Coordinates of C-alpha atoms and ligand atoms in Angstrom, one line a residue:
M1 CA -46.3 23.6 -5.7
A2 CA -43.2 23.4 -3.4
N3 CA -41.0 20.4 -3.6
P4 CA -42.8 17.5 -1.9
L5 CA -41.5 16.1 1.4
I6 CA -42.0 12.6 0.0
S7 CA -42.4 11.4 -3.6
V8 CA -43.6 7.8 -4.1
R9 CA -42.9 6.5 -7.6
N10 CA -44.1 3.2 -8.9
L11 CA -44.0 1.6 -5.5
K12 CA -44.3 -2.1 -5.4
M13 CA -44.6 -4.4 -2.4
Y14 CA -45.0 -8.0 -3.2
F15 CA -45.1 -10.8 -0.6
P16 CA -44.1 -14.4 -1.4
V17 CA -46.8 -16.8 -0.4
G18 CA -47.5 -20.5 -0.8
A19 CA -45.4 -23.5 -0.4
S20 CA -41.8 -22.5 -0.9
F21 CA -40.5 -26.1 -1.0
L22 CA -42.4 -26.9 -4.2
P23 CA -40.6 -25.3 -7.1
G24 CA -42.8 -23.3 -9.3
R25 CA -45.6 -23.3 -6.7
R26 CA -44.4 -20.1 -5.0
K27 CA -46.6 -17.2 -5.9
V28 CA -46.4 -13.5 -5.1
L29 CA -49.1 -11.4 -3.6
K30 CA -49.1 -7.9 -5.0
A31 CA -50.2 -6.0 -2.0
V32 CA -49.1 -2.7 -3.5
D33 CA -48.5 -2.5 -7.2
D34 CA -47.2 0.5 -9.1
V35 CA -48.4 3.3 -6.7
S36 CA -47.2 6.9 -7.2
F37 CA -48.1 10.0 -5.3
D38 CA -46.6 13.0 -3.5
L39 CA -46.9 14.2 0.0
Q40 CA -46.5 17.9 0.6
A41 CA -44.9 19.1 3.9
G42 CA -47.5 19.9 6.4
E43 CA -50.4 18.2 4.7
T44 CA -52.6 15.3 5.7
F45 CA -53.1 12.8 2.9
G46 CA -56.0 10.4 3.4
L47 CA -55.8 6.9 2.1
V48 CA -59.1 5.0 1.8
G49 CA -60.3 1.7 0.4
E50 CA -61.9 -1.5 1.6
S51 CA -60.0 -3.9 3.8
G52 CA -57.2 -5.7 2.0
C53 CA -56.6 -3.0 -0.6
G54 CA -53.1 -2.4 0.5
K55 CA -53.4 0.8 2.7
T56 CA -51.4 -0.5 5.6
T57 CA -48.8 -2.0 3.3
V58 CA -48.3 1.4 1.7
G59 CA -47.8 3.0 5.1
R60 CA -45.5 0.4 6.4
T61 CA -43.4 0.5 3.2
L62 CA -43.1 4.3 3.3
V63 CA -41.6 4.3 6.8
R64 CA -39.4 1.4 5.6
L65 CA -40.8 -1.2 8.0
Y66 CA -40.7 -3.2 4.7
K67 CA -38.2 -3.0 2.0
P68 CA -40.1 -2.4 -1.2
T69 CA -40.0 -4.9 -4.1
G70 CA -39.6 -2.0 -6.5
G71 CA -40.1 1.7 -7.1
Q72 CA -38.8 4.8 -5.3
I73 CA -39.5 6.6 -2.1
L74 CA -37.9 10.0 -2.3
L75 CA -37.6 11.6 1.1
G76 CA -36.5 15.2 0.5
G77 CA -35.1 14.0 -2.8
T78 CA -33.1 10.9 -1.5
D79 CA -34.4 7.5 -2.6
I80 CA -34.7 5.4 0.6
A81 CA -36.4 2.5 -1.1
P82 CA -33.3 0.4 -2.0
M83 CA -31.3 1.2 1.2
D84 CA -30.4 -1.6 3.6
E85 CA -31.4 -1.6 7.3
R86 CA -28.3 0.3 8.4
T87 CA -28.2 2.9 5.7
V88 CA -31.9 3.7 6.2
L89 CA -31.6 4.2 10.0
P90 CA -31.0 8.0 9.9
Y91 CA -33.9 8.4 7.6
R92 CA -36.2 6.3 9.6
K93 CA -36.1 8.6 12.5
R94 CA -37.7 11.3 10.3
M95 CA -40.7 9.0 9.8
Q96 CA -42.9 7.1 12.4
M97 CA -46.0 5.2 12.6
I98 CA -49.1 5.2 14.8
F99 CA -50.8 1.8 14.8
Q100 CA -54.4 0.8 14.6
D101 CA -54.5 -1.2 17.8
P102 CA -53.1 0.6 20.9
Y103 CA -53.6 -2.7 22.8
A104 CA -51.4 -4.8 20.6
S105 CA -48.8 -2.2 19.6
L106 CA -47.5 -1.5 23.2
N107 CA -45.3 -4.1 24.9
P108 CA -47.2 -5.1 28.0
R109 CA -44.0 -5.8 29.9
M110 CA -42.5 -2.4 29.3
T111 CA -43.2 0.7 31.4
V112 CA -44.6 3.7 29.6
S113 CA -41.3 5.4 30.0
S114 CA -39.3 2.7 28.3
I115 CA -41.9 2.4 25.5
I116 CA -41.7 6.1 24.7
A117 CA -37.9 6.0 25.0
E118 CA -37.4 3.0 22.7
P119 CA -37.1 4.8 19.4
L120 CA -34.6 7.2 20.9
R121 CA -32.5 4.3 22.3
L122 CA -32.6 2.6 18.9
Q123 CA -31.2 5.8 17.5
G124 CA -28.4 5.7 20.1
A125 CA -29.4 8.8 22.2
K126 CA -27.8 9.4 25.6
S127 CA -29.8 8.6 28.7
E128 CA -30.0 12.2 30.1
E129 CA -31.3 13.3 26.7
I130 CA -33.8 10.5 26.6
N131 CA -35.2 11.2 30.1
A132 CA -35.7 14.9 29.3
R133 CA -37.4 14.1 26.1
V134 CA -39.7 11.5 27.6
S135 CA -40.9 14.0 30.3
E136 CA -41.6 16.5 27.6
L137 CA -43.5 14.0 25.4
I138 CA -45.7 12.7 28.1
E139 CA -47.0 16.2 28.8
Q140 CA -47.3 16.9 25.1
V141 CA -49.8 14.1 24.7
G142 CA -51.8 15.2 27.7
L143 CA -50.6 12.5 30.2
K144 CA -48.8 13.0 33.5
K145 CA -45.3 12.4 34.6
D146 CA -46.4 9.9 37.2
H147 CA -47.9 7.8 34.4
L148 CA -44.3 7.0 33.2
N149 CA -43.6 4.2 35.6
R150 CA -46.8 2.3 34.9
Y151 CA -47.6 -0.4 32.5
P152 CA -49.9 -0.3 29.4
H153 CA -52.7 -2.4 31.0
E154 CA -53.3 0.4 33.6
F155 CA -54.5 2.7 30.9
S156 CA -57.7 3.2 28.9
G157 CA -57.7 2.7 25.1
G158 CA -57.5 6.5 24.5
Q159 CA -54.6 6.9 26.9
R160 CA -52.8 4.0 25.3
Q161 CA -53.2 5.6 21.9
R162 CA -51.7 8.8 23.4
I163 CA -48.7 6.7 24.6
G164 CA -48.4 5.4 21.0
I165 CA -48.4 8.9 19.7
A166 CA -45.8 10.0 22.3
R167 CA -43.6 7.2 21.1
A168 CA -44.1 8.2 17.5
L169 CA -43.1 11.8 18.3
A170 CA -40.0 10.9 20.2
T171 CA -37.5 11.3 17.4
R172 CA -39.1 14.5 16.2
P173 CA -40.3 13.0 12.9
E174 CA -41.5 15.2 10.0
F175 CA -43.8 12.5 8.8
I176 CA -46.2 10.1 10.6
V177 CA -48.3 7.3 9.1
C178 CA -51.5 7.1 11.2
D179 CA -52.9 3.7 10.4
E180 CA -56.6 3.7 11.4
P181 CA -55.5 5.3 14.7
I182 CA -59.0 5.7 16.2
S183 CA -60.9 2.7 14.8
A184 CA -60.3 0.6 17.9
L185 CA -61.3 3.5 20.3
D186 CA -64.7 4.4 21.8
V187 CA -66.5 7.0 19.7
S188 CA -66.3 9.4 22.7
I189 CA -62.5 9.2 22.7
Q190 CA -62.0 9.4 18.9
A191 CA -62.5 13.1 18.6
Q192 CA -60.0 13.8 21.4
V193 CA -57.3 11.8 19.6
I194 CA -58.1 13.4 16.2
N195 CA -58.0 16.9 17.8
M196 CA -54.6 16.1 19.3
L197 CA -53.2 15.0 16.0
E198 CA -54.5 18.2 14.4
E199 CA -53.0 20.4 17.1
L200 CA -49.7 18.6 16.8
Q201 CA -49.7 19.2 13.0
E202 CA -50.3 22.8 13.5
K203 CA -47.7 23.2 16.2
L204 CA -45.0 21.0 14.7
G205 CA -45.8 21.3 10.9
M206 CA -46.2 17.5 10.8
T207 CA -47.1 15.6 7.6
Y208 CA -49.5 12.8 7.9
L209 CA -50.6 9.8 5.8
F210 CA -53.9 9.0 7.4
V211 CA -55.2 5.5 6.6
S212 CA -58.8 4.8 7.2
H213 CA -61.9 3.2 5.9
D214 CA -64.0 5.8 7.6
L215 CA -64.8 8.2 4.8
S216 CA -66.3 10.9 6.9
M217 CA -63.3 11.0 9.2
V218 CA -60.9 11.1 6.2
R219 CA -62.9 14.0 4.8
H220 CA -62.7 15.8 8.1
I221 CA -59.0 15.5 8.6
S222 CA -57.4 15.3 5.1
H223 CA -56.3 17.9 2.6
R224 CA -56.0 15.4 -0.2
V225 CA -57.3 11.8 -0.5
G226 CA -56.2 8.8 -2.5
V227 CA -58.5 5.9 -3.1
M228 CA -56.9 2.4 -3.3
Y229 CA -58.3 -0.7 -4.9
L230 CA -56.5 -4.1 -5.0
G231 CA -53.0 -2.6 -4.6
H232 CA -53.6 0.3 -7.0
L233 CA -54.3 3.9 -6.6
V234 CA -57.5 4.5 -8.7
E235 CA -58.4 8.1 -7.8
L236 CA -56.6 11.1 -6.1
A237 CA -57.8 14.6 -5.5
T238 CA -58.2 17.4 -3.0
V239 CA -60.8 16.6 -0.4
E240 CA -63.2 19.3 -1.8
E241 CA -62.8 18.0 -5.4
L242 CA -63.1 14.3 -4.5
Y243 CA -66.2 14.6 -2.3
S244 CA -68.0 16.8 -4.8
N245 CA -66.8 15.3 -8.1
M246 CA -65.8 11.7 -7.6
Q247 CA -65.3 10.0 -10.9
H248 CA -64.1 6.5 -10.4
P249 CA -66.9 3.9 -10.2
Y250 CA -65.2 2.4 -7.2
T251 CA -65.0 5.7 -5.3
Q252 CA -68.7 6.3 -6.1
A253 CA -69.6 2.9 -4.8
L254 CA -67.5 3.3 -1.7
M255 CA -69.0 6.7 -0.9
S256 CA -72.5 5.6 -1.5
A257 CA -72.0 2.8 1.1
V258 CA -71.3 5.5 3.8
P259 CA -74.1 5.6 6.4
V260 CA -75.3 9.0 5.3
A261 CA -75.2 11.4 8.3
D262 CA -73.1 13.4 5.9
P263 CA -75.6 15.6 3.9
D264 CA -73.4 16.3 0.9
L265 CA -72.7 12.6 0.4
A266 CA -76.4 11.8 1.0
A267 CA -77.4 14.2 -1.8
Q268 CA -75.0 12.5 -4.2
S269 CA -75.4 8.9 -3.3
Q270 CA -77.5 6.7 -5.5
R271 CA -76.8 3.8 -3.2
I272 CA -74.6 1.9 -5.6
V273 CA -74.2 -1.6 -4.2
L274 CA -70.7 -3.1 -4.5
Q275 CA -71.2 -6.6 -5.8
G276 CA -69.1 -9.4 -4.3
D277 CA -65.8 -9.1 -2.5
V278 CA -62.5 -7.7 -3.4
P279 CA -60.8 -10.3 -5.6
A280 CA -57.9 -12.2 -4.1
P281 CA -54.7 -10.1 -4.7
I282 CA -52.9 -13.4 -5.4
D283 CA -55.0 -13.7 -8.5
P284 CA -56.0 -10.3 -9.7
P285 CA -58.2 -9.7 -12.8
S286 CA -56.6 -8.7 -16.1
G287 CA -56.8 -5.1 -17.2
C288 CA -58.6 -2.8 -14.7
P289 CA -58.5 -4.3 -11.2
F290 CA -62.1 -3.1 -10.5
R291 CA -63.6 -4.6 -13.6
T292 CA -65.1 -7.7 -11.9
R293 CA -67.3 -5.5 -9.8
C294 CA -67.8 -2.5 -12.1
R295 CA -71.1 -1.9 -13.8
Y296 CA -69.5 0.0 -16.7
A297 CA -66.9 -2.6 -17.5
S298 CA -66.3 -3.1 -21.2
K299 CA -64.0 -5.3 -23.3
R300 CA -61.2 -2.8 -23.1
C301 CA -61.3 -2.9 -19.3
A302 CA -60.4 -6.6 -19.4
E303 CA -57.5 -6.0 -21.8
E304 CA -55.8 -2.8 -20.7
R305 CA -55.1 -1.5 -17.2
P306 CA -56.1 2.2 -17.1
E307 CA -53.2 4.5 -16.2
L308 CA -53.7 7.1 -13.4
R309 CA -53.8 10.4 -15.2
D310 CA -54.7 14.0 -14.6
I311 CA -58.2 14.9 -15.6
G312 CA -57.8 18.5 -14.6
G313 CA -56.5 20.5 -11.7
G314 CA -54.5 17.7 -10.2
H315 CA -57.5 15.3 -10.0
L316 CA -56.1 12.0 -11.0
L317 CA -58.2 9.1 -12.2
A318 CA -57.5 5.6 -13.5
C319 CA -60.6 4.6 -15.6
H320 CA -61.2 4.1 -19.3
I321 CA -64.6 5.7 -19.4
H322 CA -63.6 9.2 -18.6
Ligands
ADP1 N1 -46.7 -9.4 5.6 C1 -47.6 -9.9 4.7 N2 -47.4 -11.1 4.1 C2 -48.3 -11.5 3.1 N3 -49.4 -10.9 2.8 C3 -49.6 -9.7 3.3 C4 -48.7 -9.1 4.3 N4 -49.3 -7.9 4.7 C5 -50.4 -7.7 4.0 N5 -50.6 -8.8 3.2 C6 -51.7 -8.9 2.2 O1 -51.7 -7.8 1.4 C7 -53.0 -7.3 1.1 C8 -53.1 -5.9 1.5 O2 -53.1 -5.8 2.9 P1 -53.1 -4.5 3.8 O3 -52.1 -3.6 3.3 O4 -53.1 -4.9 5.2 O5 -54.5 -3.9 3.4 P2 -55.5 -2.8 4.1 O6 -54.6 -2.1 5.1 O7 -56.0 -1.9 3.0 O8 -56.6 -3.6 4.8 C9 -53.9 -8.3 1.8 O9 -54.3 -9.2 0.8 C10 -53.1 -8.9 2.8 O10 -53.5 -10.2 3.1
SF4_2 S1 -61.7 1.1 -16.4 FE1 -63.5 0.0 -16.9 S2 -63.8 -1.6 -15.3 FE2 -62.3 -0.1 -14.6 S3 -63.5 1.3 -13.4 FE3 -63.3 2.2 -15.4 S4 -65.1 1.4 -16.5 FE4 -64.9 0.2 -14.6
MG3 MG1 -55.0 -1.9 7.2

Protein backbone atom coordinates (compact mmCIF):
# COMPACT_ATOMS: atom_id res chain seq x y z
CA MET A 1 0.00 0.00 0.00
CA ALA A 2 1.07 3.57 -0.65
CA ASN A 3 2.33 5.69 2.21
CA PRO A 4 -0.64 6.67 4.35
CA LEU A 5 -1.76 10.32 4.49
CA ILE A 6 -2.08 10.04 8.25
CA SER A 7 -0.60 7.49 10.63
CA VAL A 8 -1.92 7.47 14.15
CA ARG A 9 0.38 5.71 16.60
CA ASN A 10 -0.49 4.91 20.23
CA LEU A 11 -2.67 8.00 20.46
CA LYS A 12 -3.73 8.94 23.97
CA MET A 13 -6.10 11.69 24.98
CA TYR A 14 -6.66 11.92 28.72
CA PHE A 15 -8.80 14.56 30.40
CA PRO A 16 -8.23 15.65 33.99
CA VAL A 17 -11.47 15.40 35.96
CA GLY A 18 -12.57 15.83 39.55
CA ALA A 19 -11.71 18.32 42.22
CA SER A 20 -8.34 19.78 41.35
CA PHE A 21 -7.98 21.55 44.73
CA LEU A 22 -7.80 18.29 46.63
CA PRO A 23 -4.36 16.79 46.19
CA GLY A 24 -4.52 13.18 45.13
CA ARG A 25 -8.21 13.42 44.22
CA ARG A 26 -7.58 14.47 40.66
CA LYS A 27 -8.24 11.63 38.28
CA VAL A 28 -7.82 11.23 34.57
CA LEU A 29 -10.44 10.11 32.12
CA LYS A 30 -8.86 8.08 29.35
CA ALA A 31 -11.14 9.08 26.47
CA VAL A 32 -8.69 7.66 23.91
CA ASP A 33 -6.11 5.15 25.05
CA ASP A 34 -3.42 3.71 22.82
CA VAL A 35 -5.16 3.93 19.46
CA SER A 36 -3.24 3.22 16.23
CA PHE A 37 -4.44 3.19 12.63
CA ASP A 38 -3.57 4.54 9.18
CA LEU A 39 -5.62 6.66 6.82
CA GLN A 40 -4.88 6.22 3.12
CA ALA A 41 -5.26 9.26 0.88
CA GLY A 42 -8.71 9.32 -0.74
CA GLU A 43 -10.32 6.76 1.55
CA THR A 44 -13.23 7.00 3.94
CA PHE A 45 -12.47 5.43 7.28
CA GLY A 46 -15.58 4.78 9.36
CA LEU A 47 -15.34 4.91 13.14
CA VAL A 48 -18.16 3.23 15.06
CA GLY A 49 -19.01 2.42 18.66
CA GLU A 50 -21.55 3.31 21.31
CA SER A 51 -21.84 6.82 22.64
CA GLY A 52 -18.95 7.71 24.95
CA CYS A 53 -16.43 5.31 23.36
CA GLY A 54 -14.11 8.12 22.29
CA LYS A 55 -14.96 8.59 18.59
CA THR A 56 -15.36 12.36 18.72
CA THR A 57 -12.22 12.69 20.82
CA VAL A 58 -10.21 10.75 18.22
CA GLY A 59 -11.52 13.11 15.52
CA ARG A 60 -10.90 16.29 17.47
CA THR A 61 -7.42 15.15 18.44
CA LEU A 62 -6.47 14.21 14.87
CA VAL A 63 -7.26 17.71 13.60
CA ARG A 64 -5.44 19.07 16.65
CA LEU A 65 -8.39 20.76 18.31
CA TYR A 66 -6.86 18.94 21.28
CA LYS A 67 -3.22 18.38 22.04
CA PRO A 68 -2.80 14.66 22.65
CA THR A 69 -1.55 13.34 25.97
CA GLY A 70 0.68 10.91 24.12
CA GLY A 71 1.39 9.12 20.88
CA GLN A 72 2.02 10.32 17.35
CA ILE A 73 -0.08 11.81 14.54
CA LEU A 74 2.04 11.57 11.42
CA LEU A 75 0.66 13.82 8.68
CA GLY A 76 2.59 13.02 5.52
CA GLY A 77 5.37 11.74 7.79
CA THR A 78 5.55 14.77 10.12
CA ASP A 79 4.50 14.22 13.72
CA ILE A 80 2.04 17.01 14.57
CA ALA A 81 1.08 15.57 17.97
CA PRO A 82 3.64 17.41 20.11
CA MET A 83 3.48 20.74 18.23
CA ASP A 84 2.31 23.89 20.00
CA GLU A 85 -0.59 26.00 18.69
CA ARG A 86 1.60 28.17 16.48
CA THR A 87 3.76 25.49 14.98
CA VAL A 88 0.74 23.35 14.13
CA LEU A 89 -1.14 26.15 12.31
CA PRO A 90 0.13 25.41 8.77
CA TYR A 91 -0.76 21.74 9.27
CA ARG A 92 -4.20 22.51 10.63
CA LYS A 93 -5.35 24.04 7.38
CA ARG A 94 -4.83 20.66 5.75
CA MET A 95 -7.37 19.13 8.13
CA GLN A 96 -10.88 20.27 8.98
CA MET A 97 -13.92 19.06 10.82
CA ILE A 98 -17.65 18.92 10.09
CA PHE A 99 -19.65 18.82 13.29
CA GLN A 100 -22.63 16.79 14.33
CA ASP A 101 -24.93 19.67 15.10
CA PRO A 102 -25.22 22.27 12.34
CA TYR A 103 -27.35 24.38 14.72
CA ALA A 104 -24.75 24.66 17.44
CA SER A 105 -21.65 24.79 15.28
CA LEU A 106 -22.48 27.98 13.36
CA ASN A 107 -22.23 31.32 15.15
CA PRO A 108 -25.77 32.82 14.99
CA ARG A 109 -24.43 36.38 14.92
CA MET A 110 -22.18 35.87 11.91
CA THR A 111 -23.30 36.03 8.29
CA VAL A 112 -22.82 32.94 6.15
CA SER A 113 -20.10 34.78 4.30
CA SER A 114 -18.05 35.48 7.43
CA ILE A 115 -18.62 31.96 8.75
CA ILE A 116 -17.19 30.40 5.60
CA ALA A 117 -14.37 32.96 5.49
CA GLU A 118 -13.28 32.43 9.10
CA PRO A 119 -10.76 29.61 8.57
CA LEU A 120 -9.19 31.62 5.73
CA ARG A 121 -8.92 34.71 7.90
CA LEU A 122 -7.33 32.66 10.67
CA GLN A 123 -4.76 31.53 8.14
CA GLY A 124 -4.07 35.17 7.25
CA ALA A 125 -5.50 35.19 3.70
CA LYS A 126 -6.04 38.54 1.89
CA SER A 127 -9.57 39.86 1.56
CA GLU A 128 -9.80 39.68 -2.27
CA GLU A 129 -8.64 36.10 -2.09
CA ILE A 130 -11.18 35.36 0.65
CA ASN A 131 -14.10 36.88 -1.27
CA ALA A 132 -13.33 34.92 -4.42
CA ARG A 133 -12.97 31.69 -2.50
CA VAL A 134 -16.20 32.20 -0.53
CA SER A 135 -18.21 32.74 -3.76
CA GLU A 136 -16.72 29.59 -5.20
CA LEU A 137 -17.47 27.56 -2.06
CA ILE A 138 -21.11 28.59 -1.69
CA GLU A 139 -21.77 27.25 -5.18
CA GLN A 140 -19.74 24.13 -4.58
CA VAL A 141 -22.10 23.13 -1.75
CA GLY A 142 -25.22 23.88 -3.79
CA LEU A 143 -26.24 27.21 -2.21
CA LYS A 144 -26.60 30.61 -3.87
CA LYS A 145 -24.49 33.76 -3.71
CA ASP A 146 -27.39 35.75 -2.32
CA HIS A 147 -27.37 33.41 0.70
CA LEU A 148 -24.03 34.85 1.75
CA ASN A 149 -25.36 37.89 3.58
CA ARG A 150 -27.93 35.98 5.58
CA TYR A 151 -27.68 34.47 9.06
CA PRO A 152 -27.74 30.79 10.05
CA HIS A 153 -31.28 30.90 11.51
CA GLU A 154 -32.66 31.68 8.05
CA PHE A 155 -31.65 28.24 6.80
CA SER A 156 -32.93 24.68 7.18
CA GLY A 157 -30.86 21.98 8.91
CA GLY A 158 -29.60 20.55 5.63
CA GLN A 159 -28.61 23.99 4.36
CA ARG A 160 -26.80 24.75 7.60
CA GLN A 161 -24.83 21.55 7.26
CA ARG A 162 -23.90 22.66 3.73
CA ILE A 163 -22.62 25.92 5.20
CA GLY A 164 -20.57 23.88 7.69
CA ILE A 165 -19.16 21.85 4.82
CA ALA A 166 -18.28 24.99 2.84
CA ARG A 167 -16.44 26.32 5.90
CA ALA A 168 -14.56 23.03 6.23
CA LEU A 169 -13.56 23.12 2.56
CA ALA A 170 -12.35 26.74 2.65
CA THR A 171 -8.66 26.03 3.25
CA ARG A 172 -8.63 23.21 0.65
CA PRO A 173 -7.99 20.51 3.24
CA GLU A 174 -6.86 17.02 2.28
CA PHE A 175 -8.55 15.46 5.26
CA ILE A 176 -11.94 16.06 6.91
CA VAL A 177 -13.34 14.56 10.09
CA CYS A 178 -17.09 14.14 9.60
CA ASP A 179 -18.45 13.73 13.14
CA GLU A 180 -21.98 12.31 12.85
CA PRO A 181 -22.61 14.88 10.10
CA ILE A 182 -26.15 13.77 9.34
CA SER A 183 -27.52 12.46 12.63
CA ALA A 184 -29.20 15.78 13.46
CA LEU A 185 -30.85 16.03 10.02
CA ASP A 186 -34.18 14.83 8.68
CA VAL A 187 -33.95 11.46 6.98
CA SER A 188 -35.01 13.05 3.69
CA ILE A 189 -32.03 15.41 3.81
CA GLN A 190 -29.44 12.86 5.00
CA ALA A 191 -28.94 11.26 1.58
CA GLN A 192 -28.35 14.65 -0.06
CA VAL A 193 -25.57 15.52 2.36
CA ILE A 194 -23.99 12.07 2.04
CA ASN A 195 -24.10 12.26 -1.75
CA MET A 196 -22.46 15.65 -1.62
CA LEU A 197 -19.65 14.36 0.61
CA GLU A 198 -19.11 11.47 -1.79
CA GLU A 199 -19.04 13.76 -4.83
CA LEU A 200 -16.55 16.07 -3.14
CA GLN A 201 -14.35 13.10 -2.35
CA GLU A 202 -14.38 12.00 -5.96
CA LYS A 203 -13.71 15.47 -7.30
CA LEU A 204 -11.12 16.62 -4.77
CA GLY A 205 -9.58 13.32 -3.66
CA MET A 206 -10.61 14.02 -0.08
CA THR A 207 -9.81 11.67 2.81
CA TYR A 208 -12.53 11.29 5.45
CA LEU A 209 -12.75 10.01 8.97
CA PHE A 210 -16.47 9.33 9.20
CA VAL A 211 -17.68 9.03 12.78
CA SER A 212 -21.11 7.50 13.29
CA HIS A 213 -23.17 5.15 15.39
CA ASP A 214 -25.28 4.36 12.31
CA LEU A 215 -23.77 1.10 11.12
CA SER A 216 -25.72 0.94 7.87
CA MET A 217 -24.57 4.44 6.94
CA VAL A 218 -20.96 3.61 7.81
CA ARG A 219 -21.19 0.52 5.66
CA HIS A 220 -22.52 2.56 2.76
CA ILE A 221 -19.91 5.29 2.84
CA SER A 222 -16.69 3.69 4.19
CA HIS A 223 -13.84 1.75 2.66
CA ARG A 224 -12.53 0.56 5.99
CA VAL A 225 -14.08 0.60 9.44
CA GLY A 226 -12.68 0.75 12.96
CA VAL A 227 -14.72 -0.28 15.99
CA MET A 228 -14.06 1.56 19.25
CA TYR A 229 -14.85 0.50 22.77
CA LEU A 230 -14.03 2.49 25.88
CA GLY A 231 -11.20 4.45 24.30
CA HIS A 232 -9.68 1.47 22.49
CA LEU A 233 -9.83 0.25 18.93
CA VAL A 234 -11.00 -3.37 19.17
CA GLU A 235 -11.46 -4.35 15.52
CA LEU A 236 -10.51 -2.88 12.13
CA ALA A 237 -11.07 -4.22 8.62
CA THR A 238 -12.28 -3.35 5.15
CA VAL A 239 -16.00 -2.84 5.01
CA GLU A 240 -16.58 -6.10 3.08
CA GLU A 241 -14.50 -8.11 5.54
CA LEU A 242 -15.94 -6.53 8.67
CA TYR A 243 -19.58 -6.85 7.70
CA SER A 244 -19.22 -10.47 6.57
CA ASN A 245 -16.66 -11.76 9.05
CA MET A 246 -16.83 -9.71 12.25
CA GLN A 247 -14.84 -11.38 15.01
CA HIS A 248 -14.92 -9.20 18.09
CA PRO A 249 -17.75 -10.02 20.51
CA TYR A 250 -18.42 -6.28 20.82
CA THR A 251 -18.68 -5.79 17.05
CA GLN A 252 -21.03 -8.76 16.86
CA ALA A 253 -23.23 -7.37 19.59
CA LEU A 254 -23.22 -3.90 18.06
CA MET A 255 -24.19 -5.22 14.64
CA SER A 256 -26.90 -7.47 15.99
CA ALA A 257 -28.53 -4.44 17.58
CA VAL A 258 -28.99 -2.79 14.17
CA PRO A 259 -32.66 -2.65 13.19
CA VAL A 260 -32.33 -5.13 10.38
CA ALA A 261 -33.42 -3.56 7.16
CA ASP A 262 -29.97 -4.67 6.03
CA PRO A 263 -30.45 -8.25 4.73
CA ASP A 264 -26.82 -9.40 5.15
CA LEU A 265 -26.74 -8.21 8.70
CA ALA A 266 -30.13 -9.80 9.33
CA ALA A 267 -28.85 -13.18 8.13
CA GLN A 268 -25.90 -13.03 10.52
CA SER A 269 -27.50 -11.52 13.52
CA GLN A 270 -28.35 -13.75 16.42
CA ARG A 271 -29.66 -10.77 18.36
CA ILE A 272 -26.92 -10.68 20.92
CA VAL A 273 -28.09 -8.36 23.63
CA LEU A 274 -25.48 -6.05 25.08
CA GLN A 275 -25.82 -6.28 28.84
CA GLY A 276 -25.57 -3.09 30.86
CA ASP A 277 -23.91 0.15 29.93
CA VAL A 278 -20.41 1.05 28.83
CA PRO A 279 -18.35 1.21 32.07
CA ALA A 280 -17.23 4.67 33.18
CA PRO A 281 -13.96 5.51 31.39
CA ILE A 282 -12.76 7.07 34.63
CA ASP A 283 -12.69 3.60 36.16
CA PRO A 284 -12.19 1.10 33.32
CA PRO A 285 -12.05 -2.68 33.90
CA SER A 286 -8.67 -4.41 34.12
CA GLY A 287 -7.53 -6.45 31.15
CA CYS A 288 -9.92 -6.39 28.22
CA PRO A 289 -12.09 -3.25 28.29
CA PHE A 290 -15.12 -5.25 27.08
CA ARG A 291 -14.88 -8.07 29.62
CA THR A 292 -17.65 -6.83 31.95
CA ARG A 293 -20.17 -7.26 29.12
CA CYS A 294 -18.61 -10.12 27.18
CA ARG A 295 -20.23 -13.54 27.27
CA TYR A 296 -16.91 -15.23 26.47
CA ALA A 297 -14.86 -13.51 29.17
CA SER A 298 -12.34 -15.74 30.96
CA LYS A 299 -9.77 -15.26 33.71
CA ARG A 300 -7.14 -14.20 31.18
CA CYS A 301 -9.45 -11.43 29.93
CA ALA A 302 -9.39 -9.84 33.40
CA GLU A 303 -5.62 -10.02 33.63
CA GLU A 304 -4.27 -9.08 30.26
CA ARG A 305 -5.37 -6.50 27.74
CA PRO A 306 -5.55 -8.09 24.27
CA GLU A 307 -3.34 -6.36 21.70
CA LEU A 308 -4.76 -5.31 18.35
CA ARG A 309 -3.16 -7.75 15.90
CA ASP A 310 -3.54 -8.84 12.31
CA ILE A 311 -5.57 -12.03 11.96
CA GLY A 312 -5.04 -12.08 8.18
CA GLY A 313 -5.31 -9.71 5.23
CA GLY A 314 -5.20 -6.55 7.30
CA HIS A 315 -8.12 -7.57 9.52
CA LEU A 316 -7.10 -6.38 12.99
CA LEU A 317 -8.60 -7.77 16.18
CA ALA A 318 -8.06 -7.27 19.91
CA CYS A 319 -9.49 -10.38 21.57
CA HIS A 320 -7.93 -13.36 23.38
CA ILE A 321 -10.26 -15.99 22.00
CA HIS A 322 -9.29 -15.79 18.37
N1 LIG B 1 -13.37 17.80 26.94
C1 LIG B 1 -13.63 16.74 27.71
N2 LIG B 1 -13.37 16.74 29.04
C2 LIG B 1 -13.62 15.65 29.82
N3 LIG B 1 -14.13 14.51 29.36
C3 LIG B 1 -14.42 14.43 28.05
C4 LIG B 1 -14.20 15.54 27.16
N4 LIG B 1 -14.59 15.14 25.90
C5 LIG B 1 -15.03 13.89 26.01
N5 LIG B 1 -14.94 13.45 27.30
C6 LIG B 1 -15.29 12.11 27.79
O1 LIG B 1 -14.55 11.19 27.01
C7 LIG B 1 -15.32 10.04 26.70
C8 LIG B 1 -15.40 9.88 25.20
O2 LIG B 1 -16.22 10.92 24.67
P1 LIG B 1 -16.47 11.13 23.12
O3 LIG B 1 -15.16 11.17 22.43
O4 LIG B 1 -17.35 12.31 22.97
O5 LIG B 1 -17.23 9.80 22.72
P2 LIG B 1 -18.18 9.48 21.47
O6 LIG B 1 -17.95 10.52 20.43
O7 LIG B 1 -17.78 8.10 21.04
O8 LIG B 1 -19.58 9.51 21.99
C9 LIG B 1 -16.66 10.25 27.38
O9 LIG B 1 -16.61 9.60 28.62
C10 LIG B 1 -16.73 11.74 27.56
O10 LIG B 1 -17.52 12.08 28.67
S1 LIG C 1 -10.61 -10.59 25.22
FE1 LIG C 1 -12.04 -11.79 26.46
S2 LIG C 1 -13.46 -10.29 27.33
FE2 LIG C 1 -12.37 -9.29 25.68
S3 LIG C 1 -13.70 -9.54 23.93
FE3 LIG C 1 -12.26 -11.22 23.86
S4 LIG C 1 -13.26 -12.89 24.99
FE4 LIG C 1 -14.38 -11.03 25.47
MG1 LIG D 1 -19.34 11.77 19.52
